[in-house]
Structures are given as C-alpha cells and as structure tokens.
Coordinates of C-alpha atoms in Angstrom, one line a residue:
X23 CA 0.0 0.0 0.0
X24 CA 1.7 3.2 -1.2
X25 CA -0.5 5.5 0.8
X26 CA -2.5 5.0 4.0
X27 CA -6.0 6.4 3.4
X28 CA -6.9 8.9 6.1
X29 CA -9.6 11.6 6.6
X30 CA -8.5 15.0 7.9
X31 CA -10.6 17.2 10.1
X32 CA -9.7 20.6 8.7
X33 CA -12.5 22.8 10.1
X34 CA -11.1 26.3 10.8
X35 CA -7.6 25.0 10.1
X36 CA -5.1 27.1 8.1
X37 CA -4.0 25.5 4.9
X38 CA -1.7 26.9 2.1
X39 CA -2.1 26.7 -1.6
X40 CA 0.7 28.0 -3.8
X41 CA -0.7 28.6 -7.4
X42 CA -3.5 30.6 -9.0
X43 CA -4.7 28.5 -11.9
X44 CA -7.4 26.0 -12.6
X45 CA -5.6 23.2 -10.7
X46 CA -5.4 25.4 -7.6
X47 CA -9.1 26.2 -7.9
X48 CA -10.0 22.5 -7.9
X49 CA -8.0 21.9 -4.7
X50 CA -9.4 25.0 -3.1
X51 CA -12.9 23.9 -3.8
X52 CA -12.4 20.7 -1.9
X53 CA -10.7 22.4 1.0
X54 CA -13.4 25.1 1.5
X55 CA -16.0 22.3 1.5
X56 CA -14.2 20.7 4.4
X57 CA -14.3 24.0 6.4
X58 CA -10.6 24.9 6.0
X59 CA -9.3 28.5 6.0
X60 CA -7.4 28.7 2.7
X61 CA -4.3 30.9 2.4
X62 CA -3.5 31.2 -1.3
X63 CA -0.4 32.9 -2.8
X64 CA 0.5 33.5 -6.4
X65 CA 1.5 36.5 -8.6
X66 CA -1.5 35.8 -10.9
X67 CA -4.8 34.4 -9.7
X68 CA -8.0 33.6 -11.6
X69 CA -10.8 35.9 -10.8
X70 CA -13.2 33.1 -9.9
X71 CA -10.6 31.6 -7.6
X72 CA -10.2 34.9 -5.8
X73 CA -14.0 35.0 -5.3
X74 CA -14.0 31.4 -4.0
X75 CA -11.3 32.1 -1.4
X76 CA -12.6 35.5 -0.2
X77 CA -16.2 34.3 0.0
X78 CA -15.1 31.5 2.3
X79 CA -13.1 33.7 4.7
X80 CA -9.7 32.8 3.2
X81 CA -6.7 34.9 2.5
X82 CA -5.4 36.0 -0.9
X83 CA -1.7 37.2 -1.4
X84 CA -0.8 38.3 -5.0
X85 CA 3.0 37.8 -4.7
X86 CA 5.8 35.3 -5.4
X87 CA 6.2 32.4 -2.9
X88 CA 8.5 32.9 0.1
X89 CA 9.4 30.5 3.0
X90 CA 7.5 32.5 5.6
X91 CA 4.2 31.3 4.1
X92 CA 4.7 27.7 5.1
X93 CA 4.7 28.3 8.8
X94 CA 1.8 27.3 11.0
X95 CA -0.1 25.4 8.3
X96 CA -2.0 22.1 8.7
X97 CA -1.6 21.2 5.0
X98 CA 0.4 22.6 2.1
X99 CA -0.4 22.3 -1.6
X100 CA 2.0 23.2 -4.4
X101 CA 0.1 23.8 -7.6
X102 CA 2.4 26.0 -9.7
X103 CA 3.7 25.2 -13.2
X104 CA 7.3 25.5 -12.0
X105 CA 8.7 22.2 -10.9
X106 CA 11.7 23.8 -9.1
X107 CA 9.4 25.9 -6.9
X108 CA 7.1 22.9 -6.3
X109 CA 10.1 20.9 -5.1
X110 CA 11.3 23.7 -2.9
X111 CA 7.8 23.9 -1.2
X112 CA 7.8 20.1 -0.7
X113 CA 11.3 20.3 1.0
X114 CA 10.2 23.1 3.3
X115 CA 7.0 21.2 4.3
X116 CA 8.9 18.0 5.0
X117 CA 11.3 19.9 7.3
X118 CA 8.3 21.1 9.3
X119 CA 6.6 17.7 9.2
X120 CA 3.7 19.3 7.5
X121 CA 1.7 17.2 5.0
X122 CA 2.3 18.3 1.5
X123 CA 0.8 17.6 -1.9
X124 CA 2.5 18.5 -5.1
X125 CA 0.2 18.4 -8.1
X126 CA 1.1 15.8 -10.7
X127 CA 4.3 14.8 -8.9
X128 CA 3.4 11.9 -6.5
X129 CA 7.0 11.3 -5.7
X130 CA 7.1 14.7 -3.8
X131 CA 3.8 14.1 -2.0
X132 CA 3.4 13.0 1.6
X133 CA -0.4 12.9 0.9
X134 CA -2.5 12.8 -2.2
X135 CA -6.1 13.8 -3.1
X136 CA -8.3 10.8 -3.9
X137 CA -11.3 10.8 -6.3
X138 CA -14.2 11.6 -3.9
X139 CA -17.8 10.5 -3.7
X140 CA -19.5 12.9 -1.4
X141 CA -22.6 11.8 0.4
X142 CA -21.8 13.7 3.5
X143 CA -21.4 12.6 6.2
X144 CA -20.7 9.4 4.2
X145 CA -17.5 9.9 2.1
X146 CA -16.0 7.3 -0.3
X147 CA -12.6 7.9 -1.7
X148 CA -10.7 6.1 -4.5
X149 CA -7.0 6.4 -5.2
X150 CA -4.4 4.9 -7.5
X151 CA -1.6 6.2 -5.4
X152 CA -0.9 8.7 -8.2
X153 CA -0.2 6.0 -10.8
X154 CA -3.4 6.6 -12.8
X155 CA -5.7 9.4 -11.6
X156 CA -7.9 8.9 -14.7
X157 CA -8.6 5.3 -13.6
X158 CA -9.4 6.4 -10.1
X159 CA -12.0 8.9 -11.5
X160 CA -13.5 6.1 -13.6
X161 CA -13.9 3.9 -10.5
X162 CA -15.4 6.8 -8.7
X163 CA -18.0 7.2 -11.4
X164 CA -19.0 3.5 -10.9
X165 CA -19.3 4.0 -7.2
X166 CA -21.5 7.1 -7.8
X167 CA -24.1 4.8 -9.5
X168 CA -24.5 2.6 -6.5
X169 CA -24.5 5.2 -3.7
X170 CA -27.7 7.3 -3.8
X171 CA -27.4 10.9 -2.5
X172 CA -29.9 9.9 0.2
X173 CA -27.3 7.8 2.0
X174 CA -26.1 11.0 3.6
X175 CA -29.6 11.6 5.2
X176 CA -29.6 7.9 6.3
X177 CA -26.3 8.4 8.0
X178 CA -27.6 11.6 9.7
X179 CA -30.6 9.6 11.1
X180 CA -28.3 6.9 12.4
X181 CA -26.1 9.5 14.0
X182 CA -29.1 11.0 15.8
X183 CA -30.0 7.7 17.4
X184 CA -26.5 6.4 18.0
X185 CA -26.3 7.1 21.7
X186 CA -29.8 5.8 22.3
X187 CA -29.0 2.5 20.6
X188 CA -25.8 2.2 22.7
X189 CA -28.0 2.5 25.8
X190 CA -30.5 0.0 24.6
X191 CA -27.9 -2.6 23.5
X192 CA -24.9 -3.0 25.8
X193 CA -23.7 -6.0 23.8
X194 CA -21.7 -4.9 20.8
X195 CA -22.8 -7.8 18.6
X196 CA -26.5 -7.1 19.3
X197 CA -26.0 -3.4 18.6
X198 CA -24.3 -4.2 15.3
X199 CA -27.1 -6.6 14.4
X200 CA -29.7 -3.9 15.2
X201 CA -28.0 -1.4 12.9
X202 CA -27.5 -3.9 10.1
X203 CA -31.3 -4.6 10.0
X204 CA -32.2 -0.9 10.3
X205 CA -29.8 0.2 7.5
X206 CA -30.8 -2.6 5.1
X207 CA -34.5 -2.8 5.7
X208 CA -37.7 -0.7 5.6
X209 CA -36.2 2.2 7.5
X210 CA -33.6 2.8 4.9
X211 CA -36.1 2.3 2.1
X212 CA -38.3 5.0 3.6
X213 CA -35.4 7.4 3.7
X214 CA -34.5 6.7 0.1
X215 CA -38.1 7.4 -0.8
X216 CA -38.0 10.7 0.9
X217 CA -40.3 9.6 3.8
X218 CA -37.9 10.6 6.6
X219 CA -40.5 11.3 9.3
X220 CA -42.0 7.8 8.8
X221 CA -38.5 6.3 8.8
X222 CA -37.6 7.9 12.1
X223 CA -40.9 6.8 13.6
X224 CA -40.3 3.2 12.6
X225 CA -36.8 3.4 14.0
X226 CA -38.2 4.6 17.3
X227 CA -40.7 1.9 17.4
X228 CA -38.2 -0.7 16.5
X229 CA -35.8 0.5 19.2
X230 CA -38.5 0.5 21.9
X231 CA -39.5 -3.1 21.0
X232 CA -35.9 -4.2 20.4
X233 CA -37.2 -6.3 17.5
X234 CA -36.4 -6.2 13.8
X235 CA -38.6 -3.8 11.7
X236 CA -41.2 -5.8 9.8
X237 CA -42.5 -5.1 6.4
X238 CA -46.2 -6.0 6.7
X239 CA -47.0 -4.2 3.5
X240 CA -44.8 -4.1 0.5
X241 CA -44.2 -1.3 -1.9
X242 CA -44.4 -0.8 -5.7
X243 CA -41.7 0.9 -7.7
X244 CA -43.1 2.3 -10.9
X245 CA -39.9 2.8 -13.0
X246 CA -39.4 4.2 -16.4
X247 CA -36.8 2.1 -18.3
X248 CA -36.3 4.6 -21.1
X249 CA -36.3 3.8 -24.8
X250 CA -33.9 0.9 -24.8
X251 CA -30.3 1.9 -24.1
X252 CA -29.4 0.7 -20.5
X253 CA -27.0 3.6 -20.1
X254 CA -30.0 6.0 -20.1
X255 CA -31.4 4.6 -16.8
X256 CA -31.3 6.9 -13.8
X257 CA -29.3 6.0 -10.7
X258 CA -32.5 5.7 -8.7
X259 CA -34.0 3.3 -11.3
X260 CA -31.0 1.1 -11.2
X261 CA -31.0 0.9 -7.3
X262 CA -34.7 0.0 -7.2
X263 CA -34.3 -2.6 -10.0
X264 CA -31.6 -4.3 -7.9
X265 CA -33.6 -4.6 -4.7
X266 CA -37.1 -5.6 -5.9
X267 CA -38.4 -9.1 -5.1
X268 CA -40.9 -9.2 -8.0
X269 CA -40.5 -7.6 -11.5
X270 CA -43.4 -7.0 -13.8
X271 CA -42.1 -5.8 -17.2
X272 CA -43.5 -4.8 -20.6
X273 CA -42.5 -6.0 -24.0
X274 CA -40.9 -2.6 -24.7
X275 CA -38.3 -3.1 -22.0
X276 CA -35.1 -4.3 -23.7
X277 CA -33.4 -7.5 -22.5
X278 CA -30.2 -5.8 -21.4
X279 CA -32.2 -3.6 -19.1
X280 CA -34.1 -6.6 -17.6
X281 CA -30.7 -8.3 -17.0
X282 CA -29.8 -5.4 -14.7
X283 CA -32.6 -6.4 -12.3
X284 CA -32.0 -8.4 -9.2
X285 CA -31.1 -11.9 -10.5
X286 CA -33.1 -13.9 -7.9
X287 CA -36.3 -11.8 -8.3
X288 CA -39.5 -13.3 -9.7
X289 CA -40.1 -12.1 -13.3
X290 CA -43.6 -11.7 -14.7
X291 CA -44.0 -10.7 -18.4
X292 CA -47.1 -8.6 -18.7
X293 CA -46.2 -7.2 -22.2
X294 CA -48.8 -5.7 -24.4
X295 CA -48.9 -5.4 -28.1
X296 CA -51.6 -3.9 -30.3
X297 CA -54.7 -6.1 -30.1
X298 CA -52.7 -8.7 -28.1
X299 CA -52.6 -8.0 -24.4
X300 CA -50.7 -10.8 -22.7
X301 CA -52.1 -9.6 -19.4
X302 CA -55.1 -7.1 -19.5
X303 CA -54.4 -3.8 -17.9
X304 CA -56.9 -4.3 -15.1
X305 CA -55.2 -7.6 -14.2
X306 CA -51.8 -5.9 -14.1
X307 CA -53.2 -3.3 -11.7
X308 CA -54.5 -6.0 -9.4
X309 CA -51.3 -8.0 -9.6
X310 CA -49.4 -5.0 -8.3
X311 CA -51.8 -4.7 -5.3
X312 CA -51.7 -8.4 -4.6
X313 CA -47.9 -8.7 -4.6
X314 CA -47.5 -5.7 -2.4
X315 CA -50.0 -6.9 0.1
X316 CA -48.0 -10.0 0.5
X317 CA -45.1 -7.9 1.6
X318 CA -43.1 -7.9 -1.6
X319 CA -41.1 -5.0 -3.1
X320 CA -42.6 -4.9 -6.6
X321 CA -40.9 -3.3 -9.6
X322 CA -43.2 -2.2 -12.4
X323 CA -40.7 -1.7 -15.2
X324 CA -42.1 0.2 -18.2
X325 CA -40.5 1.3 -21.4
X326 CA -40.0 5.0 -21.8
X327 CA -41.6 7.1 -19.1
X328 CA -44.5 5.7 -17.0
X329 CA -46.6 8.9 -17.3
X330 CA -46.3 9.5 -21.1
X331 CA -48.7 7.1 -22.8
X332 CA -47.5 4.4 -20.3
X333 CA -50.7 3.9 -18.3
X334 CA -48.7 4.6 -15.1
X335 CA -51.4 6.8 -13.9
X336 CA -54.0 4.0 -14.1
X337 CA -51.7 1.7 -12.1
X338 CA -50.9 4.0 -9.2
X339 CA -54.6 5.0 -9.0
X340 CA -55.3 1.4 -8.2
X341 CA -52.4 1.3 -5.7
X342 CA -53.6 4.5 -4.0
X343 CA -57.2 3.2 -3.7
X344 CA -55.8 0.1 -1.9
X345 CA -53.5 1.9 0.4
X346 CA -50.3 0.5 -1.2
X347 CA -47.2 2.7 -0.9
X348 CA -45.4 3.4 -4.2
X349 CA -42.7 5.4 -5.8
X350 CA -42.5 6.7 -9.3
X351 CA -39.2 7.1 -11.1
X352 CA -39.3 9.0 -14.4
X353 CA -37.6 7.6 -17.5
X354 CA -36.4 9.1 -20.7
X355 CA -39.5 9.1 -22.9
X356 CA -39.2 7.6 -26.4
X357 CA -39.7 11.0 -28.0
X358 CA -36.6 12.4 -26.3
X359 CA -34.5 9.3 -26.6
X360 CA -35.2 8.4 -30.2
X361 CA -35.1 11.9 -31.6
X362 CA -31.7 12.5 -29.9
X363 CA -30.2 9.3 -31.2
X364 CA -31.6 10.1 -34.6
X365 CA -30.1 13.5 -34.7
X366 CA -33.4 15.3 -34.8
X367 CA -33.7 18.2 -32.3
X368 CA -37.4 18.4 -31.6
X369 CA -37.4 22.2 -30.9
X370 CA -34.6 23.7 -33.0
X371 CA -35.6 27.3 -32.9
X372 CA -35.1 27.9 -36.6
X373 CA -37.8 25.2 -37.4
X374 CA -40.2 24.7 -34.4
X375 CA -41.5 26.8 -31.6
X376 CA -43.5 23.9 -30.0
X377 CA -43.6 20.1 -29.9
X378 CA -46.7 17.9 -29.4
X379 CA -46.7 14.3 -28.2
X380 CA -49.6 12.4 -29.6
X381 CA -50.8 8.8 -29.2
X382 CA -51.4 7.0 -32.5
X383 CA -54.5 5.3 -31.1
X384 CA -56.7 6.1 -28.1
X385 CA -58.1 3.8 -25.5
X386 CA -60.9 2.7 -27.8
X387 CA -58.5 2.2 -30.7
X388 CA -59.7 5.3 -32.6
X389 CA -57.6 8.0 -34.1
X390 CA -60.0 10.9 -33.6
X391 CA -57.3 13.6 -33.2
X392 CA -57.5 17.5 -33.6
X393 CA -55.9 17.3 -37.1
X394 CA -56.3 21.1 -37.8
X395 CA -54.2 21.8 -34.6
X396 CA -51.6 19.2 -35.5
X397 CA -51.1 20.6 -39.0
X398 CA -49.9 23.9 -37.6
X399 CA -46.6 25.1 -39.1
X400 CA -43.5 25.6 -37.1
X401 CA -44.4 22.7 -34.9
X402 CA -43.0 19.3 -34.4
X403 CA -45.4 16.4 -33.9
X404 CA -44.3 13.1 -32.3
X405 CA -46.7 10.1 -32.7
X406 CA -46.4 7.2 -30.3
X407 CA -47.8 3.8 -31.3
X408 CA -48.8 5.2 -34.7
X409 CA -47.2 2.7 -37.1
X410 CA -50.5 1.0 -38.0
X411 CA -52.3 4.3 -38.4
X412 CA -49.5 5.9 -40.6
X413 CA -51.6 6.1 -43.8
X414 CA -54.3 8.0 -41.9
X415 CA -51.8 10.2 -40.2
X416 CA -50.2 11.3 -43.5
X417 CA -53.5 11.7 -45.2
X418 CA -55.2 13.7 -42.5
X419 CA -52.2 16.1 -42.0
X420 CA -52.1 16.9 -45.7
X421 CA -55.9 17.4 -45.9
X422 CA -55.7 19.8 -43.0
X423 CA -53.1 22.1 -44.6
X424 CA -49.7 20.6 -43.9
X425 CA -47.5 20.7 -47.0
X426 CA -47.1 17.3 -48.6
X427 CA -43.4 17.9 -48.8
X428 CA -43.1 18.1 -45.0
X429 CA -40.4 15.6 -43.9
X430 CA -41.3 12.7 -41.7
X431 CA -39.1 10.2 -39.9
X432 CA -39.7 6.7 -38.6
X433 CA -37.4 5.6 -35.8
X434 CA -37.5 1.9 -35.1
X435 CA -36.1 0.5 -31.8
X436 CA -34.4 3.9 -31.1
X437 CA -31.3 4.1 -28.9
X438 CA -30.6 0.4 -29.3
X439 CA -28.1 -1.4 -31.6
X440 CA -31.1 -2.2 -33.9
X441 CA -32.0 1.4 -34.4
X442 CA -33.3 2.1 -37.9
X443 CA -34.3 5.5 -39.3
X444 CA -36.4 6.0 -42.4
X445 CA -36.8 9.5 -43.8
X446 CA -39.4 10.5 -46.4
X447 CA -42.2 13.1 -46.8
X448 CA -45.9 13.0 -45.9
X449 CA -46.6 12.4 -49.5
X450 CA -44.1 9.5 -50.0
X451 CA -43.7 7.7 -46.7
X452 CA -46.6 5.3 -47.2
X453 CA -45.3 4.2 -50.6
X454 CA -41.8 4.0 -49.2
X455 CA -42.8 1.5 -46.5
X456 CA -44.1 -0.9 -49.1
X457 CA -40.4 -1.8 -49.8
X458 CA -39.2 -1.5 -46.2
X459 CA -39.6 -3.9 -43.3
X460 CA -40.6 -1.9 -40.3
X461 CA -41.9 -3.2 -36.9
X462 CA -42.9 -1.8 -33.5
X463 CA -41.7 -0.1 -31.4
X464 CA -41.5 2.7 -33.9
X465 CA -41.8 6.4 -33.3
X466 CA -43.0 8.9 -35.9
X467 CA -41.7 12.4 -36.1
X468 CA -43.2 15.0 -38.4
X469 CA -41.9 18.5 -39.0
X470 CA -39.1 20.5 -40.6
X471 CA -36.7 19.5 -37.8
X472 CA -36.5 16.1 -39.5
X473 CA -34.5 17.7 -42.3
X474 CA -31.6 18.1 -39.8
X475 CA -31.1 14.3 -39.5
X476 CA -28.5 14.0 -42.3
X477 CA -26.4 16.8 -40.8
X478 CA -26.7 15.9 -37.1
X479 CA -27.0 12.1 -37.0
X480 CA -24.3 10.6 -34.8
X481 CA -25.7 7.2 -33.9
X482 CA -26.2 4.9 -36.8
X483 CA -25.7 1.2 -36.1
X484 CA -27.8 0.3 -39.1
X485 CA -27.6 2.4 -42.3
X486 CA -30.4 5.0 -42.3
X487 CA -32.7 5.2 -45.3
X488 CA -33.3 8.6 -46.8
X489 CA -36.0 8.7 -49.5
X490 CA -37.4 11.9 -50.9

C-alpha cells in the first residue's frame, strides 16, 4: 500500500495553496467544502478563484512564494507550473513535518487527493496512489451509480440515534445486528423514498421493542426504463431494480435492461402489443396490489416514461385506492431518446416553436385527433404507437393544410443497436414503406426538424434510409 487512506478534520484550520490557476481552484474547492481556511499565494490568480477564497473567509496574497508562508499550516499544496518551486515547497514542508501535496508529482507528496464520492457525512474515496488518476476517476463514477445521494440523510438519522442505541444494546454484537437490520431494511427504504419522518418513527418503534422492523405491507416501484439503451437509466431506477423481489415488465423493455434487475427476483411478463394484451391492464393493476399486500417489493418496469402514454397513472390510481405505498421514477420518454439518437432536435428554434406528443390510437383504438391543430406550421409532432395508423396520419395532416413535402421520420427501436431511421415526406412515406420492413416499437416524427437528420445524426448502427 503506497499511501494510507486517512480523513483529515480541517475545520477552521489554516492550509496553504501556492498557485493561482485551474488546478489550484479544484484543490481550493475541496478544501473550503471541508471547512478549512485557505491561504493562497500566487503572482497571478484567476478571478473566480479569488472569489471562492474570499467568500469563504480565506486569505489572498498576490505575490511570489517565500518561505514564511509555510509556517503554522496544517496542510500545504504546491500547484504551480514551476517544478523547481514545487520541489522547494515540498522540501520546506517536510522539514516542518507538514503534510504536502505537489500536483502531478506523486514522488514529492506526503499525501494525495483521492477521487471523492461525497454523500456527507458518508464519504467514499478512491486512489491509484498517483499511478493513474484517470482510472481512479472512472472507478469513482462506478461508485456514484450505487451510492444514492440519500445515503447522507440515512447516516444523519443513524447518528441522531447512535447514543440511544448504545444505551439500549450494551452488547456490541447485538448493537451491530440492530443497525444492520435498520440500515438494510424498511427504515432505509423510507429514507431513500423521501419519507424521513416515517422512517424515524419506525426506527423509534423498533428501538423501543428491540425487534427487527417488519414489512407487513410491501411497496411498488413504478420505474421508467427509457427507450432501450441501458446507459439511459437513472441512478435511482437502477437501485430499485436491484432490490425488488418481483418484477413486472413490458415487452418494450429491452433484455439488457431486464438483465440489470436483481437476479433472484420473480419475473412476470405482462407485455402488451396492439390487439394482443398478454395480461389485461386491469389484471396488471390488481397484480401490483396483490404482490405488495404479500409484503413484496414490486418493480413495475415500463418502457420510456411511465406517465407519457405508459398507463402509469392508471396503475398508481389502483395502488392509492388500496393503500399500497409506491414510488415513481421518471424515465427518458421515447420522443426524447429516439429523436436525440436520430439527430433530430425536436425544438430547434429555426424550425419549431413547439412540440406535441400524440398517441397514435386512443383507449378505444380510434384516431380521432385534432388534425387542424396538429397541422400547424413551425411545430414538431411526435406520434407514439402510430405505425398501424401511418396512412391515416399522413392523409389527415395533408388534408388539414400541412404541405405534402413536410419531412417525416420513422425511428424503429431507437437508442438500441437495432435502431433504424427512415426519412421521407408526408406524400411519399406510405409508398416508401411498401419496400421496407418496419416493426414496432417505432416512433413517428413530423416536421421541418426532421430535415436536420442527415447533418446531425451521430448514432447509426444500421444504415439509415433517406428517401425523398
């Protein structure tokens, strides 16, 4: 082990930074967060660095370095672009037995800055000992994905009851067991869900009874899985996916995303296709209630966003009626994901002042839409679930005044390796599809912004088809 990881308490401590550039600013930002009083010296100092130091009660000296500045400092950081000065600072610090860090010269350092994941008061730090700072940052990014920001609030709650738990459990092993059950059970889940008052009440009750907190009623996580690319999942979605006991998923959820769920969970396919509902919606709603009432943590995984043509509202209505707790995690809706991956900015200001999301068929399978409003110029229209109704869509838009030369795009399986984009016009798209194989899920985008596809496309695993 090249360096022993330690955590310094620097509150109200004087620390020295020599240097006035961007690197010095990064170090100063960390130090002021820790409550240190930063003394910074350099002939030239960035204006925003001066602001940072002064606003946090630090001291600025615009001058060349001299030995007097190293005295009475808890830490010293050399961040100049002159290696000779940096070495001189390190030598002086070592003579005074003061910890010193020399930026990009680990051989001169008595301590180094790790890559930090800040969930105060929980802090995780990763270091390569100076051998590969980039690798340390990449590892930090991985840790970021599994440490929700709410861990800090969970730690604060634990700190609040630490002394009371000590009094209640004199035996160290029993005390440790109590905290393990609290921090990995319903109390922690309530904190993560933002129900901190309920979490504290349950902790109190559990402490009074000296028993493990019980989950008499489960919870449902309504999670948007996005349009297909697993990298588009939110941190919160991933965390809930990995702790659910039961997973109900739609056919629009890609297999790579399903594979990220907890491996030993029970998986239930409730996928729906047009005119072929594997499990009717009312039955899905009831399944969520039934599983939760058995005490399960239930993941309802839906393609895109649950509240944009995803029937998420119907599902949580049923949960609310039955007193079942739930959380909703937004996902990237297909319109945003597919248009971005197709290089079609929905609201480019030179082409569109508004965008409308429209379902291709309503609950009773009709397409009774306000066509005159949709045919409005300088507007982008995105049709969900409109592939079967495409001939009607094109015909009605032209009949209501939209120029037949208006570009239209079909994006099949957007954001995935199987993405396919077909570009034509309102007048030619139906004929074009007679020679193309297209299947759901497919998103339809209508408007002048579609003309930017050729110029802005950046993701094209399958050759796009452009047909005038």
